Short mmCIF file of C-alpha atoms and ligand atoms in Angstrom, two decimals:
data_model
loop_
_atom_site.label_atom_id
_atom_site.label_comp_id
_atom_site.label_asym_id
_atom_site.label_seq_id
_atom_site.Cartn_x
_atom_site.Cartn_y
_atom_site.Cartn_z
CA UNK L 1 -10.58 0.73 4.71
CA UNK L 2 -6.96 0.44 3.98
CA UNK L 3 -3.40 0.37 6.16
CA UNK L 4 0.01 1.46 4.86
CA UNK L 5 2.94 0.06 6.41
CA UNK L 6 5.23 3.41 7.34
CA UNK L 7 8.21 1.27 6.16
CA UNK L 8 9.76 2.23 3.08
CA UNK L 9 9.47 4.76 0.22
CA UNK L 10 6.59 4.78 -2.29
CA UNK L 11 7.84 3.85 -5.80
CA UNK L 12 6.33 3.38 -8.63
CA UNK L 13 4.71 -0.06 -8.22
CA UNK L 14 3.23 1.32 -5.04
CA UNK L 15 1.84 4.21 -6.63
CA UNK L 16 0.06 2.53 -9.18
CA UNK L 17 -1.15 -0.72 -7.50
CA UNK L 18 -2.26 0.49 -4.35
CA UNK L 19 -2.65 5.32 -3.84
CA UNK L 20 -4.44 5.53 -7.68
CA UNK L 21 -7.04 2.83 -5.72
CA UNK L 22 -7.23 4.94 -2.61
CA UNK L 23 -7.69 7.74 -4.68
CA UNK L 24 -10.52 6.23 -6.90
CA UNK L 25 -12.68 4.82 -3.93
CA UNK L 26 -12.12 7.84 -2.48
CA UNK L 27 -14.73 9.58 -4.44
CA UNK L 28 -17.48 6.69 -4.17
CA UNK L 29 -17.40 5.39 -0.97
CA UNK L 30 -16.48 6.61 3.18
CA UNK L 31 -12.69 5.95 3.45
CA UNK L 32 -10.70 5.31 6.54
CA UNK L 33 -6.70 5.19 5.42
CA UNK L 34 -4.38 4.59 7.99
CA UNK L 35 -0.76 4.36 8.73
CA UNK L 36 -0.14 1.04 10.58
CA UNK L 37 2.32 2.22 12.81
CA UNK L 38 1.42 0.17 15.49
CA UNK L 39 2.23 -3.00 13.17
CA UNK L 40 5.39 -1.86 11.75
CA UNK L 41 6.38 -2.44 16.01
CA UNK L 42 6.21 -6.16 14.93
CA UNK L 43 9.02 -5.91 13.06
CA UNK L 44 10.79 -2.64 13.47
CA UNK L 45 11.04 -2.07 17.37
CA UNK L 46 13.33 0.91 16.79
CA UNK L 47 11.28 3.85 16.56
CA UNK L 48 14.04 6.40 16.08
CA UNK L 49 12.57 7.22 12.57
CA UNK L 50 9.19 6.32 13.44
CA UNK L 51 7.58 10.05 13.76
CA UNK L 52 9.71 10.86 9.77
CA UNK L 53 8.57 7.80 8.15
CA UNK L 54 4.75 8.30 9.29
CA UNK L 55 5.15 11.85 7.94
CA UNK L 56 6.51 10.55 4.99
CA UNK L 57 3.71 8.14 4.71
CA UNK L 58 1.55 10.82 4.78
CA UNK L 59 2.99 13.71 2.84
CA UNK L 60 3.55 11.00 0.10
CA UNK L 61 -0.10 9.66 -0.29
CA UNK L 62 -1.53 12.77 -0.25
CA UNK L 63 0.94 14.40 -3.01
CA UNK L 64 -0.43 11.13 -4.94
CA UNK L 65 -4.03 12.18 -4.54
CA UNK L 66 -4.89 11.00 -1.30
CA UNK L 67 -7.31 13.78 0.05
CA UNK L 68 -7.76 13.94 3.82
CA UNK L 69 -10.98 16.20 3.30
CA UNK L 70 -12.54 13.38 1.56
CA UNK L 71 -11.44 10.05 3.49
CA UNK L 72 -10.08 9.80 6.98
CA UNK L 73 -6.48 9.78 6.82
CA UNK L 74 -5.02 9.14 10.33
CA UNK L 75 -2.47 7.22 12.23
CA UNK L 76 -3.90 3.20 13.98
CA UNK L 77 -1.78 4.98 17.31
CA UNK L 78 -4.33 7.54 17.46
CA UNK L 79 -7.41 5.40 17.85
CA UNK L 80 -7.43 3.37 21.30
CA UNK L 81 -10.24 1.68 20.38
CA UNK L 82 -8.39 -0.45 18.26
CA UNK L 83 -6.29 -1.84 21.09
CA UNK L 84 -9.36 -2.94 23.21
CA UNK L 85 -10.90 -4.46 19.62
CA UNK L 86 -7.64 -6.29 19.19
CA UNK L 87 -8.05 -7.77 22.99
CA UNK L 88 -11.36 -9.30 22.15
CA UNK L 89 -10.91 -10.89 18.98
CA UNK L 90 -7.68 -12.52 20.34
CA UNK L 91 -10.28 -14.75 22.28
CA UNK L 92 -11.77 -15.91 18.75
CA UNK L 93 -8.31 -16.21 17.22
CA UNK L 94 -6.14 -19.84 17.56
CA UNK L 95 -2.75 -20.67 18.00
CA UNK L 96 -2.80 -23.07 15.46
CA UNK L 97 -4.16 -20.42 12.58
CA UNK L 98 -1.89 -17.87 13.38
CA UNK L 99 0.68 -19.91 13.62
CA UNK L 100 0.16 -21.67 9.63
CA UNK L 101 -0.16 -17.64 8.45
CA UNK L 102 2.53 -17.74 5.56
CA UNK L 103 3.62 -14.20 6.71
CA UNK L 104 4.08 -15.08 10.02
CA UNK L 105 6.59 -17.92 8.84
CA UNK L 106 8.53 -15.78 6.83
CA UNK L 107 8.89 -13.28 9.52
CA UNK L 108 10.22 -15.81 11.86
CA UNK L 109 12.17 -17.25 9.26
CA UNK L 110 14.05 -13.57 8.91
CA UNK L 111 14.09 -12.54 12.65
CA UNK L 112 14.23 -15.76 14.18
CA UNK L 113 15.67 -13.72 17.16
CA UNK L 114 12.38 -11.31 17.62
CA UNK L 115 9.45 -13.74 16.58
CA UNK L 116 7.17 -11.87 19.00
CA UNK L 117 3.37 -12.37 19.99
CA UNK L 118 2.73 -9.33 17.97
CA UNK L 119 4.05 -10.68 14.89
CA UNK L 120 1.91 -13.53 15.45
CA UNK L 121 -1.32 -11.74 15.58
CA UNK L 122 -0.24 -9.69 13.50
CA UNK L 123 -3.88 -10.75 10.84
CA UNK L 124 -5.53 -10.66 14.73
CA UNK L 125 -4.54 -6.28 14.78
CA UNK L 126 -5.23 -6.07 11.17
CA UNK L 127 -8.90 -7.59 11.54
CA UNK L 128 -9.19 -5.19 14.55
CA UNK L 129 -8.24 -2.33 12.35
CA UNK L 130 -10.77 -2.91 9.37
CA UNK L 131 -13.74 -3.77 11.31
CA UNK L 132 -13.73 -0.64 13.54
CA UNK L 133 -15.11 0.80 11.27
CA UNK L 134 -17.38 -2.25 9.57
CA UNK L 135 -15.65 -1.59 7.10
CA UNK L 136 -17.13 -4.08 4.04
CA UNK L 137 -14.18 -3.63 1.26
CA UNK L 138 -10.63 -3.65 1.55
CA UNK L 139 -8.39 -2.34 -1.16
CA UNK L 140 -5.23 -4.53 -0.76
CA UNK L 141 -2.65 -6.22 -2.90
CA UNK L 142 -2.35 -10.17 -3.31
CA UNK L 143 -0.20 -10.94 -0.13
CA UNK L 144 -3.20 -9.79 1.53
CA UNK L 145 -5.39 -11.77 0.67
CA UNK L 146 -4.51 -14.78 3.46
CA UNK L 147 -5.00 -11.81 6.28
CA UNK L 148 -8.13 -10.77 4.41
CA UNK L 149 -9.27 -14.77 4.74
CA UNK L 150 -8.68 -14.91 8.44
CA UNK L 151 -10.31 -11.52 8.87
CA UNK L 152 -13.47 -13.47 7.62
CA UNK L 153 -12.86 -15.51 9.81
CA UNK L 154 -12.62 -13.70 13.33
CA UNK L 155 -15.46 -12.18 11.72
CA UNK L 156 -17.73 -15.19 11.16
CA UNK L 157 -17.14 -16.04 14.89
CA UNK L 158 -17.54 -13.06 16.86
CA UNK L 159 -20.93 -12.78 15.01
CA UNK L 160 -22.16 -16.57 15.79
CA UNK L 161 -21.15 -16.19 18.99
CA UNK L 162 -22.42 -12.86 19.75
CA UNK L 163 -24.57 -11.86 17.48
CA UNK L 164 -24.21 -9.77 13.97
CA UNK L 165 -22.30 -7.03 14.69
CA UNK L 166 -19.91 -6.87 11.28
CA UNK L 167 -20.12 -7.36 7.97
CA UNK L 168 -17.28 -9.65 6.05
CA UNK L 169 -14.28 -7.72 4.58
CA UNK L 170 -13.63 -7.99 1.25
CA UNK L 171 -10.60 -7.67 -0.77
CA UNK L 172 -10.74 -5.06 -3.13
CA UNK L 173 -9.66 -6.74 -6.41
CA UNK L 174 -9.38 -3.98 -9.41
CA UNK L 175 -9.59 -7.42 -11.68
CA UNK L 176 -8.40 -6.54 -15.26
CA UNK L 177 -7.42 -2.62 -14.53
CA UNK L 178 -4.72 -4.33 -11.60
CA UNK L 179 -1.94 -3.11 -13.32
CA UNK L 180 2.10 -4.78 -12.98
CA UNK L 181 4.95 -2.25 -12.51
CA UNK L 182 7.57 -4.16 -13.71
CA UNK L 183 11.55 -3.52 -12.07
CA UNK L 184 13.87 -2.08 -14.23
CA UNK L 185 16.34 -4.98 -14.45
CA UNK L 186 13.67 -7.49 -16.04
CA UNK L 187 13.33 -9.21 -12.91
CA UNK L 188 9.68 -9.54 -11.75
CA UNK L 189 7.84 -5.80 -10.07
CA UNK L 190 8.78 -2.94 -8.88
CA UNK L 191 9.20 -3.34 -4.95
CA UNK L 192 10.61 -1.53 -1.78
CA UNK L 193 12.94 -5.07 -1.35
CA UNK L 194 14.25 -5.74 -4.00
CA UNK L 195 17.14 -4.38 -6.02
CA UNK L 196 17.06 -0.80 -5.37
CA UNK L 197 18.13 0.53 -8.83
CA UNK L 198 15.47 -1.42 -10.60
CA UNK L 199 12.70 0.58 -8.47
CA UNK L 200 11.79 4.26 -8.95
CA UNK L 201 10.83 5.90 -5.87
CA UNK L 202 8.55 8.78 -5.89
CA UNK L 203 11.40 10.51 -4.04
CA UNK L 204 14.17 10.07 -6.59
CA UNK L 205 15.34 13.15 -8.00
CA UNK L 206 15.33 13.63 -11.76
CA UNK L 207 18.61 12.27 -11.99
CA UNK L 208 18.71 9.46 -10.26
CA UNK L 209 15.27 8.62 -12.32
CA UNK L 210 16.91 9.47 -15.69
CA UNK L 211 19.93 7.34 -14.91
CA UNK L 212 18.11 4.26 -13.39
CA UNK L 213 15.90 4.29 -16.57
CA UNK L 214 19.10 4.30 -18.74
CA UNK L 215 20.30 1.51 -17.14
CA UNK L 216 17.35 -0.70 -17.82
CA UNK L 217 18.37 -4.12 -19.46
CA UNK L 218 17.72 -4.03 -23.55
CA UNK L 219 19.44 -5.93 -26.44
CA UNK L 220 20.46 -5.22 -30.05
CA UNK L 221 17.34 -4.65 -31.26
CA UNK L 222 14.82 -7.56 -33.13
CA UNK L 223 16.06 -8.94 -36.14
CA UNK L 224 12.86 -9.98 -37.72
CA UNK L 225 9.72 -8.03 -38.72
CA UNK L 226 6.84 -7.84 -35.94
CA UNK L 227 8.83 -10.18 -33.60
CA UNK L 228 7.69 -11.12 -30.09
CA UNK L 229 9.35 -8.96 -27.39
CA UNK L 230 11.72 -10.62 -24.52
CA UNK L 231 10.60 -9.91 -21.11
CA UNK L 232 12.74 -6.77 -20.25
CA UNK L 233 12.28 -4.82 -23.51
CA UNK L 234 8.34 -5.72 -22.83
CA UNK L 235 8.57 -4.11 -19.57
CA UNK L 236 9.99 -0.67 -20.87
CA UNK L 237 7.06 -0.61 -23.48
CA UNK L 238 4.56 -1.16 -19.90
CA UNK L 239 6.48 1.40 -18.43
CA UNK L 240 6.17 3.68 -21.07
CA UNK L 241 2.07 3.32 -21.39
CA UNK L 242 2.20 4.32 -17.71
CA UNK L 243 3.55 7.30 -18.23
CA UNK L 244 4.19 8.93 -21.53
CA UNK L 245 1.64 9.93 -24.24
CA UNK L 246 -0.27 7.16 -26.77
CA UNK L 247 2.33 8.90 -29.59
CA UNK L 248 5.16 7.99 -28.38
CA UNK L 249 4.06 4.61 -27.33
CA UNK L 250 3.10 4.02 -30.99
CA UNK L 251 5.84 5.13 -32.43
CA UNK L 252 8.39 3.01 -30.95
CA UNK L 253 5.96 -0.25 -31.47
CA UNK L 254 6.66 1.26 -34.91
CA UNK L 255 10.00 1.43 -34.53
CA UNK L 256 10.02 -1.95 -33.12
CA UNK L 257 8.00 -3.70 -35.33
CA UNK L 258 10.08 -2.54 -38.37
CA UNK L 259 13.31 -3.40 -36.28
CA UNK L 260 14.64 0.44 -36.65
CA UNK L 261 14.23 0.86 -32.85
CA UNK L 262 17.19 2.65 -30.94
CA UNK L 263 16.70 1.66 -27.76
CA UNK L 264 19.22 4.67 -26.30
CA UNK L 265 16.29 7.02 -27.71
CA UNK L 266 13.54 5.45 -26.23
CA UNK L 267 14.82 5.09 -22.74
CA UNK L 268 15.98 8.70 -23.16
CA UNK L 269 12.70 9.96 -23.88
CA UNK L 270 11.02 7.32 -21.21
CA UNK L 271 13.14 9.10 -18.80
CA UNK L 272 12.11 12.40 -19.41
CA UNK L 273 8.39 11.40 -19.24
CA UNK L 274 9.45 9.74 -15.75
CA UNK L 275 10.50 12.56 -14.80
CA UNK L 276 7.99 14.53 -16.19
CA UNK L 277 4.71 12.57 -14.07
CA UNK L 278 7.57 12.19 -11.07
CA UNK L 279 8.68 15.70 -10.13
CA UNK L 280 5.48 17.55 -9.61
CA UNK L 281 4.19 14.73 -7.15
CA UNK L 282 8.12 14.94 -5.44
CA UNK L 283 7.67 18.23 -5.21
CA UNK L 284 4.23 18.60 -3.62
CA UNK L 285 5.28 15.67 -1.11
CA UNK L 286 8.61 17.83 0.22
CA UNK L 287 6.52 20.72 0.64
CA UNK L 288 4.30 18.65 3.03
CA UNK L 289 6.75 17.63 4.97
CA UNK L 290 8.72 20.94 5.12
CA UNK L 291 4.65 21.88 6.86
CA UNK L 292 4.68 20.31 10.29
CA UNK L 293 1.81 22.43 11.28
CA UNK L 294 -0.06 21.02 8.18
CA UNK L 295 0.70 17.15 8.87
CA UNK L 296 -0.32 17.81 12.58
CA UNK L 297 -4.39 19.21 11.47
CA UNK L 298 -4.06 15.71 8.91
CA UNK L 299 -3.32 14.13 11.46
CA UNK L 300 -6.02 15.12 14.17
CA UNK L 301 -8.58 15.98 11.63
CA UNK L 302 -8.19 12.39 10.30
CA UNK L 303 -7.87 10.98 14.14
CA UNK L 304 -11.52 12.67 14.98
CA UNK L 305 -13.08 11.02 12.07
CA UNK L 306 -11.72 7.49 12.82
CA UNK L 307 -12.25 7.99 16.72
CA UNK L 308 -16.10 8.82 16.36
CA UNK L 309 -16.65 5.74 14.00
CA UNK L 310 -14.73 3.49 16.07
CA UNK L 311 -16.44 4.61 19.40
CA UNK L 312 -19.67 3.64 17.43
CA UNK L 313 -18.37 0.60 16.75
CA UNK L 314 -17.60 -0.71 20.10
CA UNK L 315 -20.32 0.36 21.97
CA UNK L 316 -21.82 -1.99 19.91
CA UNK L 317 -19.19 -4.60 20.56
CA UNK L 318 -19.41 -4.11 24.00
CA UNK L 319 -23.24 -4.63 24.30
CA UNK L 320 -23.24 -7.89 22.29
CA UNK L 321 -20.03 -9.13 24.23
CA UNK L 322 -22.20 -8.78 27.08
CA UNK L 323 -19.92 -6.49 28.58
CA UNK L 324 -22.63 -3.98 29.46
CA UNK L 325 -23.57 -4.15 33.58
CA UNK L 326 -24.96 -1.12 34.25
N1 LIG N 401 -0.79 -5.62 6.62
C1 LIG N 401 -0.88 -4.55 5.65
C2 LIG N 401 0.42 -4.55 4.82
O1 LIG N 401 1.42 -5.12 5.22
C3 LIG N 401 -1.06 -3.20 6.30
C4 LIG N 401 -2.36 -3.11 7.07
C5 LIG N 401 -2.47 -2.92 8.41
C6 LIG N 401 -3.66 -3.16 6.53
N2 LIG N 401 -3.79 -2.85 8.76
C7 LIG N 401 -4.55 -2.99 7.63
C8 LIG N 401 -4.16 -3.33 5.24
C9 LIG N 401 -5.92 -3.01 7.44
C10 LIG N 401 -5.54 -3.35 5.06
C11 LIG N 401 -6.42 -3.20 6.16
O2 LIG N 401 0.45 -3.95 3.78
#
């Protein structure tokens, strides 16, 4: 079980730290992917572009591979259940914990005039949303892992005090394959913060990717034989093994080894394999959303699946709770 924040485009980084996971597990294991639209209230309150960014969010993951036949892909508004889940385990949750959550503090450190109770059970909801399903493995990145923690935690208590009902959730850790999509201006990853031209976003058109590849920070070239690379030349030679073939690659570690490397030419040809892995998966994502009638059957299809599994779920909850009198 996973949950995608509906704020902000997929780039790059997204793509392949977090959809090529969904994608994988989706073949071994029951899925439930959801759009957390319910969270992104925490700290977006204006829904104007709520309904376009959750069809975005959708239309997006599945162009990547995301297959709503295979997992349940459906929005947390859809499923009730989760609101009533979310009630209980607010009982087993304390002020005190919430309120040492490092996301929590630097929420309230950059709304200072909106830090609402939502924000601060904010792990509470996301618990709530994994283990409606008892759902055992999480597929998250590394700011997750506190919410994961605490998710343990509500987890351990609700069964000592009521009995076992849920297994622990797990992060999802893809170990050595866990794979950094470094930003274009040599600064750290790729993210949906941070300086927008060193980010490619799945929904950049070809030349917008060309020219934010050209723009990538490189030098004059090495001036030894086989010399170590600087940061930002190593990240175009990551970004390349993402996405062109193992030919090019080795040529310009040729290149570069041998110091004859024109750096113009590689990030000429690293745009057009950008471009080349970008556009079909643009393409397939506009035509999704240009399908309202198609987002709407995701949508409920995806809603059924989660709504029969969380039903399950809490009339099992309810029972051990004790809140069974008839
Ligand atoms: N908090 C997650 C994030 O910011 C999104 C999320 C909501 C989530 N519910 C979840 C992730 C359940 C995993 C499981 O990215």
């Amino acid at each position: 079980m996973s949950g995608i924040r509906p704020t902000g485009l997929l780039h790059l980084g997204s793509y392949f730290g977090a959809v090529r996971n969904y994608v994988k597990m989706q073949e071994e294991y029951e899925c439930f992917f959801m759009v957390a639209d319910l969270h992104s209230l925490t700290t977006h309150p204006d829904t104007k572009e709520l309904k376009a960014n959750v069809h975005r969010v959708l239309a997006e993951n599945i162009a990547c591979g995301v297959d709503p036949d295979k997992a349940a892909f459906y929005c947390q508004s859809h499923v009730q259940e989760t609101g009533e889940l979310y009630l209980y385990l607010n009982m087993l949750a304390y002020k005190g914990e919430l309120e040492k959550t490092t996301t929590f503090k630097e929420k309230a450190r950059s709304q200072p005039d909106n830090i609402n109770a939502g924000l601060l059970t904010y792990p509470v909801l996301q618990t709530a949303d994994i283990i409606l399903h008892r759902a055992s493995l999480v597929p998250v990145g590394k700011d997750q892992e506190q919410h994961l923690e605490m998710a343990r935690n509500f987890v351990n208590r609700f069964n000592h005090r009521y009995g076992e009902v849920f297994p622990e959730p797990k992060a999802v850790n893809y170990g050595s394959e866990l794979v950094k999509v470094p930003s274009l201006d040599g600064k750290g990853k790729m993210s949906k913060s941070e300086n927008q031209y060193a980010t490619i976003y799945l929904s950049d058109d070809d030349e917008l990717i060309r020219k934010k590849v050209m723009k990538a920070k490189t030098d004059a070239g090495p001036t030894e034989t086989n010399a170590a690379k600087p940061d930002y030349i190593d990240n175009i030679f990551l970004l390349m093994k993402l996405v062109s073939n193992d030919e090019t690659l080795q040529k310009f570690e040729t290149d570069y080894n041998n110091c004859s490397i024109r750096y113009g030419d590689m990030k000429k040809q690293l745009g057009e394999d950008m471009v080349k892995f970008i556009t079909p998966i643009r393409q397939k994502a506009e035509n999704i959303l240009n399908d309202e009638k198609y987002l709407q059957e995701v949508m409920e299809k995806g809603a059924e699946k989660a709504r029969r599994s969380a039903k399950a779920t809490m009339e099992l909850v309810r029972e051990a709770i004790g809140l069974n009198y008839f």
